[in-house]
Coordinates of C-alpha atoms in Angstrom, one line a residue:
M23 CA -8.6 -40.4 -8.0
R24 CA -6.6 -38.6 -5.4
D25 CA -6.0 -34.8 -5.8
S26 CA -2.4 -35.4 -6.7
Y27 CA -3.4 -37.2 -10.0
R28 CA -5.7 -34.5 -11.2
V29 CA -4.4 -32.6 -14.3
P30 CA -5.3 -29.0 -14.9
V31 CA -7.2 -28.3 -18.1
R32 CA -4.5 -25.9 -19.3
D33 CA -1.8 -28.6 -19.1
V34 CA -3.9 -31.0 -21.3
L35 CA -4.6 -28.3 -23.9
E36 CA -0.9 -27.6 -24.3
V37 CA 0.1 -31.1 -25.4
G38 CA -0.6 -33.7 -28.0
G39 CA -3.7 -33.8 -30.2
L40 CA -5.5 -30.9 -28.6
L41 CA -2.9 -28.3 -29.6
K42 CA -5.3 -27.1 -32.3
S43 CA -8.1 -26.6 -29.8
R44 CA -9.0 -23.2 -28.5
I45 CA -10.9 -22.0 -25.5
L46 CA -14.1 -20.2 -26.5
A47 CA -15.1 -19.0 -23.0
G48 CA -14.3 -19.7 -19.3
Q49 CA -10.7 -18.8 -19.5
G50 CA -10.6 -18.3 -15.7
G51 CA -11.4 -22.0 -15.2
Q52 CA -8.2 -23.4 -16.8
G53 CA -7.1 -24.5 -13.4
R54 CA -10.0 -27.0 -13.1
T55 CA -8.6 -30.5 -12.9
I56 CA -9.2 -33.6 -15.0
T57 CA -9.1 -37.2 -13.9
T58 CA -10.9 -38.8 -16.8
V59 CA -12.4 -38.0 -20.3
S60 CA -15.8 -39.0 -21.5
I61 CA -17.6 -38.8 -24.9
V62 CA -21.2 -37.7 -24.8
E63 CA -23.4 -38.9 -27.7
A64 CA -26.8 -38.6 -26.0
P65 CA -28.5 -35.7 -24.1
D66 CA -28.9 -37.7 -20.8
V67 CA -25.3 -37.2 -19.9
L68 CA -26.1 -35.8 -16.5
D69 CA -27.2 -39.2 -15.3
W70 CA -23.7 -40.6 -15.2
V71 CA -21.1 -37.9 -15.5
R72 CA -18.7 -37.7 -12.6
P73 CA -16.7 -34.8 -11.0
H74 CA -13.4 -33.9 -12.7
T75 CA -14.5 -35.4 -16.0
F76 CA -13.7 -33.5 -19.2
V77 CA -16.8 -34.0 -21.4
M78 CA -16.4 -34.2 -25.2
T79 CA -19.4 -33.9 -27.4
G80 CA -20.8 -32.8 -30.8
G81 CA -23.7 -30.6 -31.9
F82 CA -26.3 -33.4 -32.0
P83 CA -26.6 -34.0 -28.2
L84 CA -26.5 -30.3 -27.5
R85 CA -29.3 -29.6 -30.0
H86 CA -31.4 -32.4 -28.6
L87 CA -31.3 -31.1 -25.0
D88 CA -34.7 -29.7 -26.1
P89 CA -37.0 -32.6 -27.0
T90 CA -38.3 -30.7 -30.0
G91 CA -34.8 -30.9 -31.6
G92 CA -34.4 -27.1 -31.7
L93 CA -31.4 -25.3 -30.3
S94 CA -32.5 -23.8 -26.9
T95 CA -30.4 -21.1 -25.3
A96 CA -32.2 -21.6 -22.0
G97 CA -31.6 -25.4 -22.2
L98 CA -27.9 -24.9 -23.0
C99 CA -27.4 -22.5 -20.1
R100 CA -29.2 -24.9 -17.7
F101 CA -27.0 -27.7 -19.0
L102 CA -23.9 -25.7 -18.4
S103 CA -24.9 -24.8 -14.9
Q104 CA -25.6 -28.4 -14.1
L105 CA -22.2 -29.4 -15.3
D106 CA -20.6 -26.8 -13.2
D107 CA -22.6 -28.0 -10.1
L108 CA -21.2 -31.5 -10.7
E109 CA -17.6 -30.1 -10.7
V110 CA -17.0 -31.2 -14.3
A111 CA -13.6 -30.0 -15.6
G112 CA -14.8 -28.6 -18.9
L113 CA -16.8 -29.1 -22.1
G114 CA -15.2 -29.8 -25.4
V115 CA -17.4 -29.2 -28.5
Q116 CA -16.8 -30.3 -32.0
F117 CA -18.7 -28.0 -34.3
G118 CA -20.0 -29.2 -37.7
T119 CA -23.2 -30.4 -39.3
H120 CA -25.6 -30.1 -36.3
L121 CA -24.1 -27.0 -34.6
D122 CA -22.0 -24.2 -36.0
E123 CA -21.6 -22.1 -32.8
L124 CA -22.9 -21.5 -29.3
P125 CA -25.2 -18.6 -28.5
P126 CA -23.5 -15.6 -26.9
E127 CA -25.6 -16.0 -23.7
V128 CA -24.0 -19.5 -23.2
L129 CA -20.5 -18.1 -23.6
E130 CA -21.2 -15.3 -21.2
L131 CA -22.4 -17.7 -18.6
A132 CA -19.3 -19.8 -19.1
D133 CA -17.1 -16.8 -18.4
E134 CA -19.2 -16.0 -15.3
L135 CA -18.9 -19.5 -14.0
E136 CA -15.2 -19.8 -15.1
F137 CA -16.2 -23.0 -16.8
P138 CA -14.0 -23.8 -19.9
I139 CA -15.7 -24.4 -23.2
V140 CA -13.2 -25.7 -25.7
S141 CA -13.6 -25.8 -29.5
L142 CA -12.2 -29.2 -30.6
P143 CA -10.6 -29.8 -34.0
A144 CA -13.3 -30.5 -36.6
D145 CA -11.0 -32.6 -38.9
V146 CA -10.1 -35.2 -36.2
P147 CA -12.5 -38.1 -35.5
F148 CA -14.0 -38.3 -31.9
D149 CA -12.4 -41.7 -31.1
Q150 CA -9.0 -40.4 -32.1
L151 CA -9.4 -37.2 -30.0
F152 CA -10.6 -39.3 -27.1
S153 CA -7.7 -41.7 -27.2
Q154 CA -5.2 -38.9 -27.7
M155 CA -6.6 -36.9 -24.8
M156 CA -6.4 -40.0 -22.5
V157 CA -2.8 -40.5 -23.5
D158 CA -2.1 -36.9 -22.8
V159 CA -3.8 -37.0 -19.4
A160 CA -1.9 -40.2 -18.5
G161 CA 1.4 -38.6 -19.7
V162 CA 0.9 -35.5 -17.5
Q163 CA 0.0 -37.7 -14.6
N164 CA 3.1 -39.7 -15.1
D165 CA 5.2 -36.5 -15.2
V166 CA 3.5 -35.4 -12.0
L167 CA 4.3 -38.7 -10.2
Q168 CA 7.8 -38.7 -11.4
R169 CA 8.4 -35.1 -10.3
T170 CA 6.9 -35.8 -6.9
Y171 CA 9.0 -39.0 -6.5
E172 CA 12.1 -37.1 -7.5
L173 CA 11.4 -34.3 -5.0
H174 CA 10.7 -36.8 -2.2
A175 CA 13.8 -38.7 -2.9
L176 CA 15.9 -35.5 -3.0
L177 CA 14.5 -34.3 0.3
E178 CA 15.0 -37.6 2.0
G179 CA 18.6 -37.6 0.9
L180 CA 19.1 -34.0 2.2
L181 CA 17.6 -35.0 5.6
L182 CA 20.0 -37.9 5.9
E183 CA 22.8 -35.5 5.1
G184 CA 21.7 -33.2 7.8
A185 CA 20.8 -30.3 5.5
D186 CA 19.3 -27.2 7.0
V187 CA 15.9 -25.6 6.1
Q188 CA 17.5 -23.3 3.5
R189 CA 18.9 -26.2 1.4
I190 CA 15.6 -28.0 1.5
A191 CA 13.8 -24.9 0.4
E192 CA 16.2 -24.5 -2.5
Q193 CA 15.5 -28.0 -3.7
I194 CA 11.8 -27.5 -3.5
A195 CA 12.0 -24.3 -5.5
S196 CA 14.3 -25.9 -8.1
V197 CA 12.1 -29.0 -8.7
L198 CA 8.7 -27.3 -8.7
A199 CA 9.9 -24.1 -10.4
L200 CA 8.4 -21.9 -7.7
G201 CA 9.4 -19.2 -5.3
V202 CA 9.5 -20.7 -1.8
L203 CA 9.4 -19.3 1.8
V204 CA 9.6 -21.3 5.0
T205 CA 8.3 -19.2 7.9
S206 CA 7.4 -19.6 11.5
V207 CA 3.7 -19.8 12.4
D208 CA 3.7 -16.1 12.8
G209 CA 5.5 -15.3 9.6
R210 CA 9.1 -14.9 10.6
Q211 CA 11.4 -16.1 7.8
M212 CA 13.4 -19.3 8.3
A213 CA 14.4 -19.8 4.7
A214 CA 13.7 -18.1 1.4
V215 CA 14.2 -18.8 -2.3
M216 CA 12.8 -15.7 -4.1
T217 CA 13.9 -13.5 -6.9
E218 CA 13.8 -9.7 -6.4
E219 CA 10.9 -9.5 -8.8
M220 CA 8.9 -12.0 -6.7
R221 CA 9.7 -10.1 -3.5
A222 CA 8.6 -6.9 -5.1
E223 CA 5.3 -8.3 -6.2
L224 CA 4.6 -9.7 -2.8
A225 CA 5.5 -6.5 -1.2
E226 CA 3.2 -4.6 -3.6
A227 CA 0.4 -7.0 -2.5
D228 CA 1.1 -5.8 1.1
L229 CA 2.2 -9.2 2.3
Y230 CA 5.3 -7.9 4.2
D231 CA 5.0 -5.6 7.2
E232 CA 7.6 -2.9 7.8
T233 CA 9.9 -5.2 9.8
G234 CA 10.0 -7.8 7.0
R235 CA 7.5 -10.2 8.6
F236 CA 5.6 -12.2 6.0
R237 CA 1.8 -11.9 6.7
V238 CA 1.3 -15.6 6.4
E239 CA -2.1 -15.3 8.1
R240 CA -3.5 -13.7 5.0
I241 CA -2.9 -16.9 2.9
R242 CA -5.5 -19.2 4.4
T243 CA -6.5 -20.5 1.0
P244 CA -4.8 -20.4 -2.4
A245 CA -4.6 -16.6 -3.0
Q246 CA -4.4 -14.9 -6.4
T247 CA -2.0 -12.0 -6.8
A248 CA -2.5 -8.9 -9.0
G249 CA -0.1 -10.3 -11.6
G250 CA -2.2 -13.4 -12.2
G251 CA 0.0 -15.7 -10.1
Q252 CA -0.9 -17.7 -7.0
L253 CA 0.2 -18.2 -3.4
V254 CA -0.2 -21.3 -1.3
A255 CA 0.7 -21.8 2.3
E256 CA 1.0 -25.4 3.5
P257 CA 1.1 -25.9 7.3
I258 CA 4.1 -27.8 8.6
V259 CA 2.8 -30.0 11.4
A260 CA 4.2 -32.8 13.5
A261 CA 2.5 -34.8 16.3
G262 CA -0.2 -32.2 16.6
N263 CA 2.2 -29.3 16.9
D264 CA 2.0 -26.5 14.5
L265 CA 5.6 -25.8 13.6
A266 CA 5.9 -23.6 10.6
R267 CA 4.5 -22.7 7.1
L268 CA 5.7 -23.6 3.6
V269 CA 4.7 -20.8 1.3
A270 CA 4.9 -21.3 -2.5
F271 CA 4.6 -18.6 -5.1
A272 CA 4.0 -19.0 -8.8
P273 CA 4.1 -15.4 -10.2
E274 CA 2.5 -16.1 -13.6
H275 CA 0.0 -19.0 -13.1
A276 CA -2.1 -20.9 -10.7
I277 CA -0.6 -23.7 -8.6
G278 CA -2.1 -27.0 -9.6
E279 CA -3.4 -29.8 -7.3
D280 CA -0.4 -31.9 -8.3
V281 CA 2.0 -29.3 -7.1
R282 CA 0.1 -28.8 -3.9
Y283 CA 0.4 -32.5 -3.3
A284 CA 4.1 -32.3 -3.8
L285 CA 4.2 -29.4 -1.4
Q286 CA 2.3 -31.4 1.2
R287 CA 4.9 -34.2 0.9
A288 CA 7.7 -31.6 1.2
A289 CA 6.0 -30.1 4.3
S290 CA 6.0 -33.5 5.9
L291 CA 9.7 -33.9 5.4
L292 CA 10.3 -30.3 6.6
A293 CA 8.4 -31.2 9.7
L294 CA 11.0 -33.9 10.4
Q295 CA 13.9 -31.5 9.9
I296 CA 12.3 -28.8 12.1
T297 CA 11.4 -31.3 14.8
Q298 CA 15.0 -32.6 14.8
R299 CA 16.4 -29.1 15.0
Q300 CA 14.0 -28.2 17.8
A301 CA 15.1 -31.2 19.8
L302 CA 18.7 -30.1 19.4
N303 CA 17.8 -26.5 20.3
V304 CA 16.1 -27.7 23.5
V305 CA 19.5 -29.1 24.7
E306 CA 21.5 -26.2 23.4
N307 CA 19.1 -23.7 24.9
K308 CA 19.3 -25.4 28.3
Y309 CA 23.0 -25.1 28.4
R310 CA 22.8 -21.5 27.2
G311 CA 20.1 -20.7 29.7
D312 CA 21.8 -22.3 32.6
F313 CA 25.1 -20.5 31.9
L314 CA 23.4 -17.1 31.6
R315 CA 21.4 -17.7 34.7
D316 CA 24.6 -18.4 36.6
V317 CA 26.2 -15.2 35.3
L318 CA 23.1 -13.1 36.0
S319 CA 22.4 -14.6 39.4
G320 CA 26.0 -14.1 40.7
R321 CA 26.8 -17.8 41.0
S322 CA 29.4 -17.5 38.3
K323 CA 32.0 -15.3 40.0
N324 CA 35.1 -16.0 37.8
R325 CA 35.0 -13.6 35.0
E326 CA 37.8 -15.2 32.9
H327 CA 36.1 -18.6 33.1
A328 CA 32.7 -17.1 32.2
E329 CA 34.2 -15.3 29.2
V330 CA 35.9 -18.5 27.9
Y331 CA 32.6 -20.4 28.3
A332 CA 30.7 -17.7 26.5
V333 CA 33.1 -17.8 23.5
G334 CA 32.4 -21.6 23.4
L335 CA 28.7 -20.8 23.0
G336 CA 29.4 -18.2 20.3
W337 CA 28.8 -15.2 22.6
R338 CA 30.8 -12.3 24.0
L339 CA 30.5 -10.6 27.4
D340 CA 31.9 -7.2 26.3
M341 CA 31.7 -4.1 28.5
P342 CA 30.0 -1.7 28.7
C343 CA 26.6 -3.4 28.2
I344 CA 23.0 -3.4 29.3
V345 CA 20.8 -6.3 30.3
V346 CA 17.4 -6.6 28.6
A347 CA 14.5 -8.6 30.0
A348 CA 11.4 -9.3 27.8
Q349 CA 8.2 -11.0 29.0
I350 CA 5.0 -11.9 27.2
D351 CA 2.1 -9.9 28.9
P352 CA -0.5 -11.7 30.8
Q353 CA -3.7 -12.7 28.9
D354 CA -6.6 -10.2 28.9
P355 CA -9.3 -11.4 31.3
R356 CA -11.7 -11.4 28.3
E357 CA -9.6 -14.0 26.5
E358 CA -10.2 -17.7 27.0
P359 CA -7.3 -19.0 29.2
A360 CA -4.6 -20.7 27.2
S361 CA -3.4 -24.2 28.0
T362 CA 0.1 -24.9 29.2
R363 CA 1.0 -26.3 25.8
V364 CA -0.2 -23.2 24.0
R365 CA 1.7 -20.9 26.4
R366 CA 4.8 -22.9 25.8
A367 CA 4.4 -22.5 22.1
W368 CA 4.0 -18.7 22.6
Q369 CA 7.2 -18.6 24.6
S370 CA 9.1 -20.8 22.1
R371 CA 8.1 -18.5 19.2
F372 CA 8.9 -15.4 21.3
H373 CA 12.4 -16.7 22.1
L374 CA 12.9 -17.6 18.4
A375 CA 11.9 -14.1 17.3
W376 CA 14.3 -12.5 19.8
T377 CA 17.1 -14.8 18.7
Q378 CA 16.6 -14.0 15.1
V379 CA 16.3 -10.3 15.5
V380 CA 19.1 -9.9 18.0
G381 CA 21.2 -12.1 15.7
R382 CA 20.9 -9.6 12.9
E383 CA 22.4 -6.9 15.2
S384 CA 25.2 -9.4 16.2
P385 CA 25.2 -13.2 16.7
A386 CA 27.6 -12.7 19.6
Y387 CA 25.0 -11.0 21.8
P388 CA 23.9 -13.6 24.5
V389 CA 20.1 -14.5 24.2
A390 CA 18.5 -17.1 26.4
D391 CA 15.0 -18.3 27.3
F392 CA 14.4 -18.3 31.1
G393 CA 11.0 -20.0 30.8
D394 CA 8.9 -17.0 31.5
E395 CA 11.1 -14.3 29.9
V396 CA 13.8 -13.8 27.3
V397 CA 17.0 -12.2 28.5
V398 CA 19.6 -10.5 26.3
I399 CA 23.0 -8.8 27.0
L400 CA 23.7 -6.0 24.5
S401 CA 27.1 -4.4 24.2
L402 CA 28.2 -1.5 21.9
P403 CA 28.1 -2.5 18.2
E404 CA 31.3 -2.9 16.2
G405 CA 32.6 0.5 15.2
R406 CA 31.1 2.3 18.1
E407 CA 33.5 1.2 20.8
D408 CA 34.6 4.9 21.1
L409 CA 31.4 5.5 23.0
A410 CA 32.6 3.4 25.9
A411 CA 34.2 6.5 27.4
E412 CA 31.0 8.5 27.2
P413 CA 28.3 6.8 29.4
A414 CA 25.4 9.0 28.3
A415 CA 26.2 8.4 24.6
A416 CA 26.7 4.7 25.2
V417 CA 23.3 4.4 26.9
A418 CA 21.6 6.3 24.1
E419 CA 23.2 4.0 21.5
L420 CA 22.1 0.9 23.3
Q421 CA 18.6 2.1 24.0
Q422 CA 18.2 2.9 20.3
M423 CA 19.3 -0.7 19.5
V424 CA 16.6 -2.0 22.0
E425 CA 14.0 0.1 20.3
R426 CA 14.9 -1.3 16.9
I427 CA 14.8 -4.9 18.2
V428 CA 11.5 -4.4 19.9
R429 CA 10.0 -2.9 16.7
S430 CA 11.2 -5.9 14.6
V431 CA 10.0 -8.5 17.1
S432 CA 6.6 -6.8 17.4
G433 CA 6.0 -6.3 13.7
D434 CA 2.4 -5.4 13.1
R435 CA 1.3 -7.8 15.8
G436 CA -0.2 -10.1 13.2
G437 CA 0.2 -13.9 12.9
G438 CA -0.9 -14.6 16.5
R439 CA 2.0 -12.6 18.1
R440 CA 1.4 -11.8 21.7
P441 CA 2.0 -8.4 23.3
F442 CA 5.0 -8.1 25.5
S443 CA 6.9 -5.8 27.8
V444 CA 10.6 -5.0 27.9
G445 CA 12.9 -3.6 30.6
T446 CA 16.5 -2.5 30.4
S447 CA 19.1 -2.1 33.0
R448 CA 21.5 0.8 33.8
L449 CA 24.9 0.8 31.9
V450 CA 27.1 -2.1 33.1
R451 CA 30.8 -1.5 33.3
G452 CA 32.0 -4.5 35.2
F453 CA 31.3 -8.2 35.2
E454 CA 30.3 -8.2 38.9
Q455 CA 27.5 -5.6 38.1
L456 CA 25.6 -8.0 35.8
P457 CA 23.4 -9.6 38.6
A458 CA 22.3 -6.2 39.8
A459 CA 21.7 -5.1 36.2
Y460 CA 19.5 -8.2 35.6
Q461 CA 17.3 -7.3 38.6
Q462 CA 17.1 -3.7 37.3
A463 CA 15.9 -5.0 33.9
R464 CA 13.3 -7.2 35.5
R465 CA 12.1 -4.4 37.8
A466 CA 11.9 -2.0 34.8
T467 CA 9.7 -4.6 33.0
E468 CA 7.4 -5.1 36.0
V469 CA 7.1 -1.4 36.8
G470 CA 6.6 -0.4 33.2
R471 CA 3.8 -3.0 32.7
R472 CA 2.1 -1.9 35.9
F473 CA 2.3 1.8 34.9
T474 CA 1.3 1.4 31.2
G475 CA -0.8 -1.8 31.3
G476 CA 1.6 -3.7 29.0
S477 CA 3.3 -3.5 25.5
S478 CA 5.8 -1.2 27.0
T479 CA 9.6 -0.6 26.8
S480 CA 11.0 0.8 30.1
H481 CA 14.6 1.8 30.8
F482 CA 15.6 1.7 34.4
D483 CA 17.4 5.0 34.2
N484 CA 14.2 6.7 32.9
L485 CA 11.8 5.4 35.6
G486 CA 12.2 8.5 37.8
I487 CA 10.4 8.0 41.1
H488 CA 9.2 4.7 39.8
R489 CA 12.8 3.5 39.9
L490 CA 12.9 4.0 43.7
I491 CA 9.5 2.5 44.1
G492 CA 10.6 -0.5 42.0
L493 CA 13.5 -1.1 44.3
I494 CA 11.2 -1.8 47.3
P495 CA 10.6 -5.5 47.4
D496 CA 7.7 -5.4 49.9
I497 CA 4.7 -4.8 47.8
D498 CA 2.4 -4.9 50.8
E499 CA 4.3 -2.1 52.5
L500 CA 3.9 0.0 49.4
T501 CA 0.1 -0.6 49.5
V502 CA -0.1 0.4 53.1
F503 CA 1.9 3.5 52.5
A504 CA -0.4 4.7 49.7
Q505 CA -3.5 4.0 51.8
D506 CA -2.1 5.8 54.8
I507 CA -1.3 8.9 52.8
L508 CA -4.3 9.0 50.5
G509 CA -7.0 7.8 52.9
E510 CA -10.3 7.5 51.2
L511 CA -8.8 8.7 48.0
A512 CA -7.2 5.2 47.6
E513 CA -10.7 3.7 47.2
E514 CA -11.9 2.6 43.8
T515 CA -15.1 4.8 43.7
A516 CA -16.1 7.3 41.1
Q517 CA -15.8 10.2 43.6
A518 CA -12.3 9.1 44.7
T519 CA -11.2 8.7 41.1
E520 CA -12.4 12.2 40.3
L521 CA -10.6 13.7 43.3
R522 CA -7.4 11.8 42.5
T523 CA -7.5 13.3 38.9
T524 CA -8.0 16.8 40.3
L525 CA -5.1 16.3 42.7
Q526 CA -2.7 15.0 40.1
V527 CA -3.5 17.9 37.7
L528 CA -2.9 20.4 40.6
L529 CA 0.5 18.8 41.4
D530 CA 1.4 18.7 37.7
H531 CA 0.8 22.5 37.5
N532 CA 2.7 23.3 40.8
L533 CA -0.6 24.1 42.6
N534 CA -1.5 26.8 40.0
V535 CA -5.2 26.9 40.5
A536 CA -6.0 28.9 37.3
E537 CA -4.0 26.6 35.0
A538 CA -5.4 23.4 36.6
S539 CA -8.9 24.8 36.2
R540 CA -8.3 25.4 32.5
E541 CA -7.0 21.9 31.9
L542 CA -9.9 20.3 33.7
L543 CA -12.4 22.7 32.1
M544 CA -13.6 23.6 35.6
H545 CA -14.7 26.9 37.1
Y546 CA -12.1 28.6 39.3
N547 CA -14.4 28.6 42.4
T548 CA -15.2 24.9 41.8
M549 CA -11.5 24.1 41.9
R550 CA -11.0 26.1 45.1
Y551 CA -13.9 24.1 46.6
R552 CA -12.2 20.8 45.6
I553 CA -8.9 21.9 47.1
G554 CA -10.6 22.5 50.4
K555 CA -12.2 19.0 50.2
L556 CA -8.8 17.5 49.4
E557 CA -7.1 19.2 52.3
K558 CA -9.8 17.8 54.7
I559 CA -8.8 14.3 53.5
L560 CA -5.0 14.7 53.1
G561 CA -4.1 17.6 55.3
P562 CA -2.5 21.0 54.3
F563 CA -0.6 19.7 51.2
T564 CA -0.8 23.1 49.6
T565 CA 1.5 24.6 52.3
D566 CA 3.4 21.6 53.6
A567 CA 6.1 20.6 51.1
N568 CA 6.9 17.3 52.9
L569 CA 3.3 16.3 52.9
R570 CA 3.0 17.3 49.2
L571 CA 6.0 15.0 48.4
N572 CA 4.4 12.1 50.2
V573 CA 1.1 12.6 48.4
A574 CA 2.8 12.7 45.0
V575 CA 4.7 9.5 45.8
A576 CA 1.5 7.8 47.1
L577 CA -0.3 8.7 43.9
E578 CA 2.4 7.1 41.8
V579 CA 2.4 4.0 43.9
H580 CA -1.4 3.8 43.5
K581 CA -1.1 4.1 39.7
I582 CA 1.4 1.3 39.5
Q583 CA -0.7 -1.0 41.6
Q584 CA -3.9 -0.5 39.7

């Protein structure tokens, strides 16, 4: 039978004629599933027993596992191991004339294998036990089918009504009596139906990072929790695209195969809803992106028209503000190059993450996907409009907001999240300044990545000399400048690298030879020798202030271009 029709041992023992039964050993195996029941009256049972069969027997076949007719502990242990290898659901034993009890070694092995051994009522004939158990199994299966059908019908109705992911999750949780999360592939919550107790237990199991991301990558198979419950994460997939995860949590028991089947059906319907939502988002995001591009490129020159259009999209273009540009960092050369389809999936998740996190600050902040970057316009939060008259305080407030957003989007970098770099503009006080601010944010992202190697947040106002360097569009001219000033120090050799390090430390210490020597753990005379060597290459930078300035700028240009 299919997995969905398998009935856990615990469910069968809780109904009908087996209520008087008790588990002697193998308590941990109550989640094993049953598809049929068999009575064993001869010791050659292994020739025909099938997986997921619950075997019922008496003392006579077990005693005669040994041809001499004596009770063999070794034979019983071997028999139990063979049943376990065949994926038998459990063994029910009716004690009586031929067998009063099982040896302790057999019960210990059952506990170790988590193989249920059940003591059957001695006052009920085998044929009656058999028929009652078959009725019970059929009854549970019927309940499972009915529940799955009801869930499927409910979800189909919700889809036709245009229900969102949250309403669908609520129905799944209600019908299956489970805690439910729907998350993105990297664990960002899309919908949740969880009690505070459930959340606390999952948090105690370290399944949330500090930003609230659910660590869905840790639930690759059904996972037990400390409280004896179980977690299952079903992938939500459509047309080969990995869309999301449906996470189910039973805090006090294992999740049976029947429930997992119902979750798989629910995941299929969720895939339809998410795909439909994504199709609508593509259209909406195009309009949003096109509008914001027009504003940030300077093509939209009418402020009043732009503000009215923004309100129609649910946005506000309040001043003062800053522009934020975020880009996924290039792949490490050691990584296998990702396909276009994979990179698009990364960008889509990246945009979704920024949209959700920025939306928690305020849904009125414009957020758009420009294909290779996500662009945001952040204005002062409600209640802090008084900072508009204090530029320094306004910038500090907005930069703190950016740091919060970046932390939340980054999380612990789990779930397949890609590293990214962020740049922010200067404070914008007028609508006409937005195009320049956008260029500043992009330049801050680019310069910050070049200078740090990636995973950076750079504010245009804090770039220092890099801010001026970043404004020079001709990269080749910068390269020529650095090479002209540094000469052979611009080469990528071990000697040139060592001399550049010495030169940088000297400049950092205002040419104080003693302090530079101490930092480099170098003898004073060795440092004097190196200074002489540097002056032969660069000229008298220790006495010529203009030359020293050129050398310092050239070093910064070289660092950025490495």
